mmCIF file of C-alpha atoms and ligand atoms in Angstrom:
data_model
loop_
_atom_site.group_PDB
_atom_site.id
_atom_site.type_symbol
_atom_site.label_atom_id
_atom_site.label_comp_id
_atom_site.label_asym_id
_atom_site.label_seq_id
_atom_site.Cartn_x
_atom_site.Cartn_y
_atom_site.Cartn_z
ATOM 1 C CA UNK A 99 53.827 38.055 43.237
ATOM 2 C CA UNK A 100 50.506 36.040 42.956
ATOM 3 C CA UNK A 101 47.827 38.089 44.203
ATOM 4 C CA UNK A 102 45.166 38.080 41.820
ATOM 5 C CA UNK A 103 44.011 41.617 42.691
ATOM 6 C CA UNK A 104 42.798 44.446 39.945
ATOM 7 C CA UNK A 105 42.413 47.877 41.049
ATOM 8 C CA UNK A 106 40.595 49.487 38.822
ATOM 9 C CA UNK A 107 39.809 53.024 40.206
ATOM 10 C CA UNK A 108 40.642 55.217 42.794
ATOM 11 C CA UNK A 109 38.759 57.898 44.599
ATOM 12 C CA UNK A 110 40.783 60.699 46.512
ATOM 13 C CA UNK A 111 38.242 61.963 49.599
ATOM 14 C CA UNK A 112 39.080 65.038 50.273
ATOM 15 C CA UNK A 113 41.729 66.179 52.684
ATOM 16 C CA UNK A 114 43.934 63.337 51.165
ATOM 17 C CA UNK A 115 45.136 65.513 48.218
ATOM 18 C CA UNK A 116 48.179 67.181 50.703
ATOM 19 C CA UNK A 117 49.966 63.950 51.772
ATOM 20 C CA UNK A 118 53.433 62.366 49.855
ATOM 21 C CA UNK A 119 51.619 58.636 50.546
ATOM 22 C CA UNK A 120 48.715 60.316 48.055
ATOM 23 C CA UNK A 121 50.921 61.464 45.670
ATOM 24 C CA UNK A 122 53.013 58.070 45.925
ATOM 25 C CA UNK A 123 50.103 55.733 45.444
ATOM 26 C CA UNK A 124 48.839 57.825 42.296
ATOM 27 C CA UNK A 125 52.299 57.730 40.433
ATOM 28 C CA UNK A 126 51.814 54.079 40.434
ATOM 29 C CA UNK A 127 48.398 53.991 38.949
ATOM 30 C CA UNK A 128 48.775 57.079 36.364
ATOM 31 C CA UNK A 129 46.556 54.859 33.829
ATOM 32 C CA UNK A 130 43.384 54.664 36.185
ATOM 33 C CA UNK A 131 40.080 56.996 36.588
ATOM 34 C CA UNK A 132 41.115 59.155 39.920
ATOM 35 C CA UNK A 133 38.357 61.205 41.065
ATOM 36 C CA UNK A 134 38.255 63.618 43.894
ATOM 37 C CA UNK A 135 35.480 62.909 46.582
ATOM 38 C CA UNK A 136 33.860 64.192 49.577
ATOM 39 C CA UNK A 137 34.021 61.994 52.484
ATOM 40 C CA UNK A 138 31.188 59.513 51.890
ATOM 41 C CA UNK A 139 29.729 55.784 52.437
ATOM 42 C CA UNK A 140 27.521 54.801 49.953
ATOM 43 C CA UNK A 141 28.086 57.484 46.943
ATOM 44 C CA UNK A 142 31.070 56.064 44.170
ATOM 45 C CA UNK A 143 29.984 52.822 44.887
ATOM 46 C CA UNK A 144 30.864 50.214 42.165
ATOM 47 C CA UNK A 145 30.528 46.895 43.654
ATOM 48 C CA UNK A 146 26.764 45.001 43.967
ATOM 49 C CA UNK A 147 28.258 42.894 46.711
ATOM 50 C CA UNK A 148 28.791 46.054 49.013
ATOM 51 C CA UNK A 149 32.580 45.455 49.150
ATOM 52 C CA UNK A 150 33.324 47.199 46.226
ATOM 53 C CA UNK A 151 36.826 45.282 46.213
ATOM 54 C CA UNK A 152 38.461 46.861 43.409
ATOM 55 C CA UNK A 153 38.554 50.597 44.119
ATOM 56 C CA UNK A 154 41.373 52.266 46.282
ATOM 57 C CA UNK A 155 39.978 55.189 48.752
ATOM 58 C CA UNK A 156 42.677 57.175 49.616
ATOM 59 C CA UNK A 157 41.477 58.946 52.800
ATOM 60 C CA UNK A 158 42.996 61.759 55.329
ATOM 61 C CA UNK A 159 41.994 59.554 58.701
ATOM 62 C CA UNK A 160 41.008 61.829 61.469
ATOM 63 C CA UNK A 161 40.400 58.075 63.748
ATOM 64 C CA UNK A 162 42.634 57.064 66.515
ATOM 65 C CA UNK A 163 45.654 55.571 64.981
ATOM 66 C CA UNK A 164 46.910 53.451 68.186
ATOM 67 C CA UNK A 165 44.362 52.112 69.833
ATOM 68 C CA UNK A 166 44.121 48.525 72.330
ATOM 69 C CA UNK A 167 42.758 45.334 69.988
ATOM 70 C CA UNK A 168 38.971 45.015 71.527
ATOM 71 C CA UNK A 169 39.550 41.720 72.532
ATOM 72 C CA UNK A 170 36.736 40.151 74.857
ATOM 73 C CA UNK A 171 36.117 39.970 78.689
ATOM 74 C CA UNK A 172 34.878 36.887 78.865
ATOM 75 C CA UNK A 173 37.906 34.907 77.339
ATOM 76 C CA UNK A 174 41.625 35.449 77.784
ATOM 77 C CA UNK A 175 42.995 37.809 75.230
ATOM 78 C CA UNK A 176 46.591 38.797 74.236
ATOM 79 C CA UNK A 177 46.517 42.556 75.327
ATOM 80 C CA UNK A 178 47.675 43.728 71.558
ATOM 81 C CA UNK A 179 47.497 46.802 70.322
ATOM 82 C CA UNK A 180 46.443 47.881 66.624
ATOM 83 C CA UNK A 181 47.745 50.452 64.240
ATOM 84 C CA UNK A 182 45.367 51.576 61.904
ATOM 85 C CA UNK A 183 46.768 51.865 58.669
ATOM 86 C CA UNK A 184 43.965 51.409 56.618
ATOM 87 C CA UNK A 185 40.478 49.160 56.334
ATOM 88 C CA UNK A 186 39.157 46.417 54.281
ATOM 89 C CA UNK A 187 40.995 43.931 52.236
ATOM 90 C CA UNK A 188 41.718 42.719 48.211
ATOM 91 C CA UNK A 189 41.807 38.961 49.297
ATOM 92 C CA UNK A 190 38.254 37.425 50.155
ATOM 93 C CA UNK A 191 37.969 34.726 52.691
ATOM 94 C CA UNK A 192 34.603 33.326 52.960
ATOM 95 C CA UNK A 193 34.923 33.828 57.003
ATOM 96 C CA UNK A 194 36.410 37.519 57.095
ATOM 97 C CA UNK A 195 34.915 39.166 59.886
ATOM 98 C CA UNK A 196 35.399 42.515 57.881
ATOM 99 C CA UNK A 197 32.209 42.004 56.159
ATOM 100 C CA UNK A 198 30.199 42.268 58.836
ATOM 101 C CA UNK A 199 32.401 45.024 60.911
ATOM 102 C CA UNK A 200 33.165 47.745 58.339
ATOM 103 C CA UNK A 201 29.665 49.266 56.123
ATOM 104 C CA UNK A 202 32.756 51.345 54.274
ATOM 105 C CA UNK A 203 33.086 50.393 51.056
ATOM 106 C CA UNK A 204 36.372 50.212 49.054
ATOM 107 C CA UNK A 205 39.971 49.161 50.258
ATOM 108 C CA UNK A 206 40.773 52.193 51.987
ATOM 109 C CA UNK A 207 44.127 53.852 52.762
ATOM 110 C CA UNK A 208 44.939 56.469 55.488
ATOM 111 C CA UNK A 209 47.588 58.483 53.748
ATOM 112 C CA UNK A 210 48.158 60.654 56.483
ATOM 113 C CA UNK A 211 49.750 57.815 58.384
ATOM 114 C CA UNK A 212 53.392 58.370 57.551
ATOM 115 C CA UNK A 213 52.697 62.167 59.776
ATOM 116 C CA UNK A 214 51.155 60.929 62.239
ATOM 117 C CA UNK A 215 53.834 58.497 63.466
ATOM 118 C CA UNK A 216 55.687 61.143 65.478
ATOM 119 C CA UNK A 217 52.886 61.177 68.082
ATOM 120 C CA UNK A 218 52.244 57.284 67.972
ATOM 121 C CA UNK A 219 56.177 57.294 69.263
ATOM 122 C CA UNK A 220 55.529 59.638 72.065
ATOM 123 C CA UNK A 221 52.730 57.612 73.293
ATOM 124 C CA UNK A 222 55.194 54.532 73.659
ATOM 125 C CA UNK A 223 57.984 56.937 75.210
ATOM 126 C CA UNK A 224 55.627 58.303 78.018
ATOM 127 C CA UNK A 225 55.157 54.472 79.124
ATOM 128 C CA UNK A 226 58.415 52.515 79.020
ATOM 129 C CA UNK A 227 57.982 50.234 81.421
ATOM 130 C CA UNK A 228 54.970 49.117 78.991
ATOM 131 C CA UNK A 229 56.115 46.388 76.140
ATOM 132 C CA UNK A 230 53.769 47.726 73.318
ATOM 133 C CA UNK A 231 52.963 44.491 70.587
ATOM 134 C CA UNK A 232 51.609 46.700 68.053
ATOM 135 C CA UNK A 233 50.115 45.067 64.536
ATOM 136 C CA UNK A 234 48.994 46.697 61.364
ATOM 137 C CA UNK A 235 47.092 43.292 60.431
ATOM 138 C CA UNK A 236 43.963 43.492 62.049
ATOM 139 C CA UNK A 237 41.577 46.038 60.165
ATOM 140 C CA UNK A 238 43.526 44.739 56.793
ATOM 141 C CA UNK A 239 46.242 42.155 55.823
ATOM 142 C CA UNK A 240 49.929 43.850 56.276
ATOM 143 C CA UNK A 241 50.829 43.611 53.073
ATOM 144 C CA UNK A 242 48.512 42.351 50.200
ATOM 145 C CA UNK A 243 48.577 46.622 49.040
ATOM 146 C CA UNK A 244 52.223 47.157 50.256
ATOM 147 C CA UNK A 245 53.411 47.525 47.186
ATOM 148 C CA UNK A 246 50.984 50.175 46.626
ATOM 149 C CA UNK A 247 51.817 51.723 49.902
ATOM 150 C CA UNK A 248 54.956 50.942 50.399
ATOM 151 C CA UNK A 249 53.837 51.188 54.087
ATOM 152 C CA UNK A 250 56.552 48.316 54.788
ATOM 153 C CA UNK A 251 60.022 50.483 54.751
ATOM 154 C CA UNK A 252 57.847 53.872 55.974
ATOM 155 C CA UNK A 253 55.771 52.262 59.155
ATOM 156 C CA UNK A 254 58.587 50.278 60.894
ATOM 157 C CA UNK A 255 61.014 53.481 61.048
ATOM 158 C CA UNK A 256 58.739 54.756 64.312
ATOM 159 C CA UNK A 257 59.818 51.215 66.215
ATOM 160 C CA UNK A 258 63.177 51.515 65.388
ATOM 161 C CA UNK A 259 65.362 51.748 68.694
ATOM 162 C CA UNK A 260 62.608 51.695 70.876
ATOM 163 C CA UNK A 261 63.284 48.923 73.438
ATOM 164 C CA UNK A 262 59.269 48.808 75.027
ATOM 165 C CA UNK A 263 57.718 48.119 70.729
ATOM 166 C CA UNK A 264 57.519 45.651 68.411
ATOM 167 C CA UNK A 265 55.624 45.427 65.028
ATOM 168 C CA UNK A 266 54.103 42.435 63.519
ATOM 169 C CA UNK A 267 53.191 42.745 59.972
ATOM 170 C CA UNK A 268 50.159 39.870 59.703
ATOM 171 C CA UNK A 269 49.548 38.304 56.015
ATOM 172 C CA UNK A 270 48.622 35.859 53.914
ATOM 173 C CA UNK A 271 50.201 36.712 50.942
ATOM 174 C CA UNK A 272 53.664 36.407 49.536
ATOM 175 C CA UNK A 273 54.519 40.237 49.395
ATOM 176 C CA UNK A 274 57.802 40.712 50.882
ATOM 177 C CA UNK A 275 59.867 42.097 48.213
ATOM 178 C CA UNK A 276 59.206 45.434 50.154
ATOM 179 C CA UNK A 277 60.367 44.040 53.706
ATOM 180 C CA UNK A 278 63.949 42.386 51.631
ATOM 181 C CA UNK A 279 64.128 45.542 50.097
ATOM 182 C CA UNK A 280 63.938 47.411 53.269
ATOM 183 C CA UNK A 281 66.613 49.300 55.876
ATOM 184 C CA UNK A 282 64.063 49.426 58.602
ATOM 185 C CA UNK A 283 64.354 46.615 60.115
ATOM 186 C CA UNK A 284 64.687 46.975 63.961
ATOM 187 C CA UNK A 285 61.995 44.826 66.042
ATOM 188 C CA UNK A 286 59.840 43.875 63.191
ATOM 189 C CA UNK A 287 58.151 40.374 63.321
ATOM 190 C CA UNK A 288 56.311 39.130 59.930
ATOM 191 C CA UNK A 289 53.737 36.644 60.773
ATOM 192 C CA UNK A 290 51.696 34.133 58.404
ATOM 193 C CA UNK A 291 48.122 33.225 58.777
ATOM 194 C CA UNK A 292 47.995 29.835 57.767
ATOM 195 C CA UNK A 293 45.430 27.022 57.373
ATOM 196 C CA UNK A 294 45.141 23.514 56.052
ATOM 197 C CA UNK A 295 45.508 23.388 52.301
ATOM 198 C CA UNK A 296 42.324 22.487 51.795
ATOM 199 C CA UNK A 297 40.602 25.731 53.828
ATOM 200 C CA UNK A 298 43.324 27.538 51.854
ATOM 201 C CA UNK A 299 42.125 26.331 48.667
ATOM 202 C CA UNK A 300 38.456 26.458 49.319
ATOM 203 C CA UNK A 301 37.762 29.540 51.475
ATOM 204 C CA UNK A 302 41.094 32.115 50.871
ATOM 205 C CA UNK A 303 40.142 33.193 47.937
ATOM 206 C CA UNK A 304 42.707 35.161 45.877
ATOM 207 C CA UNK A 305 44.919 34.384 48.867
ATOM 208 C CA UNK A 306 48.275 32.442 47.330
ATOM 209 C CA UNK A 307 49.109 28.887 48.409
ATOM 210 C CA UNK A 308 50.353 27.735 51.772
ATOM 211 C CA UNK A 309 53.676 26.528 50.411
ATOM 212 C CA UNK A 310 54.473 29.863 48.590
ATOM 213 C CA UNK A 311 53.533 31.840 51.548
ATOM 214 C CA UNK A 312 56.334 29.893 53.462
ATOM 215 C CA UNK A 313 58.884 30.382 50.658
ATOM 216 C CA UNK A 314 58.045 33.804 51.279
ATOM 217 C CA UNK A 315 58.212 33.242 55.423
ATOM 218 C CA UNK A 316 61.769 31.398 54.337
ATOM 219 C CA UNK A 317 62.879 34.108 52.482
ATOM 220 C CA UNK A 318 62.195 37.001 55.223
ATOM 221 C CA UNK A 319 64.203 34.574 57.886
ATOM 222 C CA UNK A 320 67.183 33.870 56.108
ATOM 223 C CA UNK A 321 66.992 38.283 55.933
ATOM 224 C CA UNK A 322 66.949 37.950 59.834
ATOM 225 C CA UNK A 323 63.264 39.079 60.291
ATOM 226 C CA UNK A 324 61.977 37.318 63.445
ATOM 227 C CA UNK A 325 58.477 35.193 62.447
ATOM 228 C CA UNK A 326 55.349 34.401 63.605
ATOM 229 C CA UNK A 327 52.600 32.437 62.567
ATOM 230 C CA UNK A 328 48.492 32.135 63.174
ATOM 231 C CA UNK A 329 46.548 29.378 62.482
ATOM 232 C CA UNK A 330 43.813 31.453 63.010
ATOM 233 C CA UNK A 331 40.468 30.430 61.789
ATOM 234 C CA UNK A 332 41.503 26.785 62.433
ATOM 235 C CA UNK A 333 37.959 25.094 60.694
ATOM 236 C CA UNK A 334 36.430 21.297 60.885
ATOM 237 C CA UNK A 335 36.209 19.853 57.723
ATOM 238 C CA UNK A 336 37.162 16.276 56.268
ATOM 239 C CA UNK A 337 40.031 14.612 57.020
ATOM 240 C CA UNK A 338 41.151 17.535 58.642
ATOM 241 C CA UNK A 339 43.587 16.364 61.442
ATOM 242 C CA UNK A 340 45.896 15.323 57.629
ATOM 243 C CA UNK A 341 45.117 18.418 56.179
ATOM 244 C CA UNK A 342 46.828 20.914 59.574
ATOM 245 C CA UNK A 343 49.484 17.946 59.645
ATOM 246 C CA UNK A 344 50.207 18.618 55.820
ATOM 247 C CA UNK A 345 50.491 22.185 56.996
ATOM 248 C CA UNK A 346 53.030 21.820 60.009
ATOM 249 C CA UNK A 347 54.819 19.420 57.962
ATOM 250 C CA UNK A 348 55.611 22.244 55.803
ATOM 251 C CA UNK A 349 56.604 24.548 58.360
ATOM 252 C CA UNK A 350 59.261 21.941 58.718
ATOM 253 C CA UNK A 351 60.107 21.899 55.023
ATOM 254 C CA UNK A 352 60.780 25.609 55.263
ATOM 255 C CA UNK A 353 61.174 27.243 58.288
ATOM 256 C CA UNK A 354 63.679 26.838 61.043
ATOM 257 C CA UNK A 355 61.869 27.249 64.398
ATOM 258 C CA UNK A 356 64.416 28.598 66.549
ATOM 259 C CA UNK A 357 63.497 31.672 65.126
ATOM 260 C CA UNK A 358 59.673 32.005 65.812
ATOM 261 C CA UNK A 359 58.461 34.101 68.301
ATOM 262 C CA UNK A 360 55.118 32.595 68.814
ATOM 263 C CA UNK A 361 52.214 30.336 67.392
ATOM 264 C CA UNK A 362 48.889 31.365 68.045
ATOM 265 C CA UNK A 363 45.748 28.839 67.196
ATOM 266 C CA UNK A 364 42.035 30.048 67.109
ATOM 267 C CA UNK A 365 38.945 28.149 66.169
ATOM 268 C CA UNK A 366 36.391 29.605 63.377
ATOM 269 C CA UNK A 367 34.172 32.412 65.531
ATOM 270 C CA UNK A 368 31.724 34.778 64.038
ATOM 271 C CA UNK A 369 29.076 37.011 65.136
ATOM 272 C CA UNK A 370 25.422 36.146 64.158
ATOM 273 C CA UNK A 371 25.573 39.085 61.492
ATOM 274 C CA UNK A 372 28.176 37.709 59.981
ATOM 275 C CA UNK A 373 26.205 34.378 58.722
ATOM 276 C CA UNK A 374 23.753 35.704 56.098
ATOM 277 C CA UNK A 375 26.695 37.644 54.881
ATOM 278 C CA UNK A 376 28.609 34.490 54.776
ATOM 279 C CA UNK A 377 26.018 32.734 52.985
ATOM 280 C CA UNK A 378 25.446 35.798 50.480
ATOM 281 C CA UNK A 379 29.060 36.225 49.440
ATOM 282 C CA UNK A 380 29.748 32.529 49.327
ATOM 283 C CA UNK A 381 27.269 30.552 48.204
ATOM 284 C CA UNK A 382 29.741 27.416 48.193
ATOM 285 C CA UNK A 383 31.080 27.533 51.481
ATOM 286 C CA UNK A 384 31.385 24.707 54.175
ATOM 287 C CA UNK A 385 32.747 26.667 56.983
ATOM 288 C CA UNK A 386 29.279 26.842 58.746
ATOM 289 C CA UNK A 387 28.658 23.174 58.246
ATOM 290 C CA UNK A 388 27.961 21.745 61.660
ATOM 291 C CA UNK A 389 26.854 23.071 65.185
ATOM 292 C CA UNK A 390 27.757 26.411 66.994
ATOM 293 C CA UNK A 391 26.991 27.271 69.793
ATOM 294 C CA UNK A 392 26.889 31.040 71.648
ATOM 295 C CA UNK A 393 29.481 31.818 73.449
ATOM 296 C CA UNK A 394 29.976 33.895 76.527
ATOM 297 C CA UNK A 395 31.060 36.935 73.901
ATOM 298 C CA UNK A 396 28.059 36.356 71.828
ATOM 299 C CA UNK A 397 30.135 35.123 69.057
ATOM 300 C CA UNK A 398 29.516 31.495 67.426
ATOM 301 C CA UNK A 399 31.364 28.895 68.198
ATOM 302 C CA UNK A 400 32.184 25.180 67.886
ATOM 303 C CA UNK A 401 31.565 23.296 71.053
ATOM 304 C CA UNK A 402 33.893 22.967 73.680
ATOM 305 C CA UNK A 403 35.271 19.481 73.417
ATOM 306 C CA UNK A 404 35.695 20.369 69.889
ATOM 307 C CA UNK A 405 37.683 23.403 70.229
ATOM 308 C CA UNK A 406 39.274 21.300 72.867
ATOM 309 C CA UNK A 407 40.206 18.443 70.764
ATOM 310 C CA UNK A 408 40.989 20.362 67.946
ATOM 311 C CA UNK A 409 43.815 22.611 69.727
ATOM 312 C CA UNK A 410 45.381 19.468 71.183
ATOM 313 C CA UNK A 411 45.563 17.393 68.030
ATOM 314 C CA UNK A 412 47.436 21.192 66.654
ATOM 315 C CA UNK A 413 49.729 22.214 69.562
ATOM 316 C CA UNK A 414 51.056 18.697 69.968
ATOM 317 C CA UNK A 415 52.246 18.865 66.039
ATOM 318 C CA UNK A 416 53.814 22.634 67.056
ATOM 319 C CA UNK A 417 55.211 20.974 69.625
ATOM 320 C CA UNK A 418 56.496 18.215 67.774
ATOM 321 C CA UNK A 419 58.052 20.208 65.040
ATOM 322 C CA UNK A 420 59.349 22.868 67.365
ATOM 323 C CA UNK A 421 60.774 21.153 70.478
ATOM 324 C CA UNK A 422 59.453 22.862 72.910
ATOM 325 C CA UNK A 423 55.664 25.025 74.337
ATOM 326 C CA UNK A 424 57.106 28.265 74.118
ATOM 327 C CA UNK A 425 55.273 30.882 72.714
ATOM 328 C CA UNK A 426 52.271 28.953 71.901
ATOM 329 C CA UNK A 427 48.749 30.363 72.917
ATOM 330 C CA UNK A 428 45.232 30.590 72.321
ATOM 331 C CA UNK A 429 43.501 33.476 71.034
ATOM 332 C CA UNK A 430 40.062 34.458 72.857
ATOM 333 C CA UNK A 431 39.978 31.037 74.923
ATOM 334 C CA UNK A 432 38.545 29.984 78.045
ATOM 335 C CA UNK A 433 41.096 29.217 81.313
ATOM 336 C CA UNK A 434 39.522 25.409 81.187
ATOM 337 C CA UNK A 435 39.977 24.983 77.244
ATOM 338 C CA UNK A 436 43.624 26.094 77.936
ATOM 339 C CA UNK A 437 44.403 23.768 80.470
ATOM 340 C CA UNK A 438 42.651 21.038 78.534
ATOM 341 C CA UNK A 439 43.883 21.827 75.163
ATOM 342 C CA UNK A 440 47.635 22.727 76.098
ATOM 343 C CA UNK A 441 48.226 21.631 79.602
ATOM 344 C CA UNK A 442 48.419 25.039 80.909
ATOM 345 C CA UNK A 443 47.094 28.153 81.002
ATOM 346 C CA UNK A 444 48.397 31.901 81.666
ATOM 347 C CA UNK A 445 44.469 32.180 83.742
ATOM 348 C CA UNK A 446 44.020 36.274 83.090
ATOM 349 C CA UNK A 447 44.264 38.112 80.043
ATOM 350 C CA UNK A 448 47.154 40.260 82.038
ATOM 351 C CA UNK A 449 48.816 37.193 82.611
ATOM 352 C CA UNK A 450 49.185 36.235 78.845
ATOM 353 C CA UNK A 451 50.007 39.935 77.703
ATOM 354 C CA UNK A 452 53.098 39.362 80.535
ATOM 355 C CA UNK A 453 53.573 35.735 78.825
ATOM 356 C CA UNK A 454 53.859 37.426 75.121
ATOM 357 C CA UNK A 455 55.907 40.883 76.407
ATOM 358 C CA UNK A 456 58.589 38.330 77.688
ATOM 359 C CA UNK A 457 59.244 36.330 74.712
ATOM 360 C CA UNK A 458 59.915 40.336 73.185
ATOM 361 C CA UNK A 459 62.316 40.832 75.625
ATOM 362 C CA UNK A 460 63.703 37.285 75.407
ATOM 363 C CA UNK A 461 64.067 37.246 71.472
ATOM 364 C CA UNK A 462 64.566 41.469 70.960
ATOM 365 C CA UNK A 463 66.250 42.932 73.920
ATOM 366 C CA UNK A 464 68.576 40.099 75.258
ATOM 367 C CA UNK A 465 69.282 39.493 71.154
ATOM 368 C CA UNK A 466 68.662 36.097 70.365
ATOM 369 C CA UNK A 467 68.022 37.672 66.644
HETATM 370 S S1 LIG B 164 43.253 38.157 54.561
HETATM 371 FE FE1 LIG B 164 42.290 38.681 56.525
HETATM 372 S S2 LIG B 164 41.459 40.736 56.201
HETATM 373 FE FE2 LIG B 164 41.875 39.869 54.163
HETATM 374 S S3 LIG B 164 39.939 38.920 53.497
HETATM 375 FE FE3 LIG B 164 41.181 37.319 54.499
HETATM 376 S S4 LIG B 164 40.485 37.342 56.665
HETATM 377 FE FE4 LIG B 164 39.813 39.280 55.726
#
């Protein structure tokens, strides 16, 4: 393992004291200060930046637990749906929209997940003509605390046998030795975020390399889990068609595409708020070098023709490498920067969720895996 996180504390709020997760997560961190909290933002916290990074929050989560990804209206989005397992993240990439979206503090764990599971399966059996692409990575990466949580053999036992789910575990780290270890298996996808080695170097901090999170991608296929990847913020810097063609040229080193389920590609976006926050937290960065522009979300964005040029120069590498389009897609795109970027476009948000729930049938329920 390479994550360079230290937890150094952990607060209990309270409600959490009844759950096994609590009692798991403190058995592996016996040496620490624990202290017992009410439910609170700003009191217990450590950090001056406001992320306060290195204390664990173990918290009894009265939130929805299923609930649609907010997407946009104004672009086409995938129609995914989030589990919320927890919020905030020990890696720290200079563009994480987390710092602007959560004013929680701490990495924070609902340990009242594991009970609540039940009810998240009877909202996919009272639909099942519905294909439900459910991801924990969205609010947190899947698995840079898994081995804290061991949410990775408890979470996918819900999906198991149930023909209209699938879970995608979303990271950037090398933590799998919880998925090899693991008997649930059934209709899990791991994906990888990845970048050019460069961004990885320069703006995912504490994140591990590119190459070792694909020896960890390797590993996971040659176990039979089904993969997906996200280059996902893809960012403008020098020489950067070499540095995503260094990148695909090591999905080739490692993984066999056959058994990818899909590719998705976004350029950098942020809300305004997100900027001084940005500049704050990382002095050194270059991701905001060069011109935004607003787009019909209100989120910054590169121009058009650069978005446009930069998918193209990307999907015809995935292309390359893989043989064929499928499964390939844009996240929070226009209908014209589809068509210009990858010669095609599903045109409707409902038409891409259809596009996506067919590759799960295709690779789950006619067993290509
Ligand atoms: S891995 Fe994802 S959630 Fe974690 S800091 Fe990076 S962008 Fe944010």
């Amino acid at each position: 393992m390479t994550l360079g996180v230290e937890i150094k504390r952990i607060f209990i709020e309270k409600g959490a004291e009844k759950y096994p997760m609590h009692k798991r997560v403190l058995e592996k961190f016996s040496d620490l200060p624990i202290k017992v909290i009410k439910q609170d933002i700003t009191e217990h916290h450590n950090c001056s930046d406001g992320m306060d990074k290195d204390s664990l929050r173990l918290i009894d989560f009265q939130g929805e637990f299923l609930k649609p990804c907010p997407g946009t209206n104004e672009y086409i989005c995938c129609g995914y749906q989030i589990l919320h397992t927890g919020t905030n993240c020990p890696l720290n990439c200079s563009y994480c929209i987390l710092q602007a979206y959560f004013n929680k503090p701490s990495l924070r764990i609902f340990v009242n997940l594991e009970q609540k599971l039940m009810q998240i399966g009877r909202i996919l059996d009272s639909q099942p003509e519905k294909i439900f692409r459910i991801g924990t990575g969205e609010f947190t990466d899947s698995l840079a605390l898994d081995h804290v949580t061991e949410s990775s053999s408890i979470i996918p036992g819900f999906i198991k046998g149930r023909r209209n789910a699938v879970l995608e575990l979303k990271t950037k780290t090398d933590y799998v030795q919880g998925l090899l270890k693991s008997s649930q298996r059934d209709r899990v996808i791991v994906s990888w975020s990845l970048n050019s080695p460069h961004i990885v170097s320069k703006e995912e901090h504490k994140a591990p390399s590119i190459e070792k999170r694909l020896k960890a991608a390797r590993k996971c296929q040659e176990e039979d889990y089904l993969l997906g990847f996200h280059f996902d913020p893809l960012i403008r810097h020098a020489n950067w068609q070499e540095g995503y063609r260094r990148a695909i040229d090591m999905l080739d080193k490692y993984i066999d595409p056959k058994k990818v389920i899909w590719i998705s590609m976004g350029c950098i976006r942020y809300i305004p708020s997100l900027k001084s926050i940005i500049r704050r937290r990382h002095p050194n960065t270059h991701i905001l070098d060069g011109e935004f522009v607003n787009g019909m979300d209100g989120k910054m964005r590169y121009f058009k023709p650069i978005r446009i040029e930069t998918y193209r120069f990307i999907n015809d590498l995935i292309v390359e490498w893989k043989g064929d389009k499928g499964g390939v897609y844009l996240c929070m795109e226009s209908d014209e920067v589809w068509q210009k970027a990858l010669g095609w476009s599903p045109g409707t948000s409902k038409d891409l969720s259809e596009y996506l729930d067919n590759r799960v049938r295709i690779f789950f329920n006619n067993k290509m895996v």
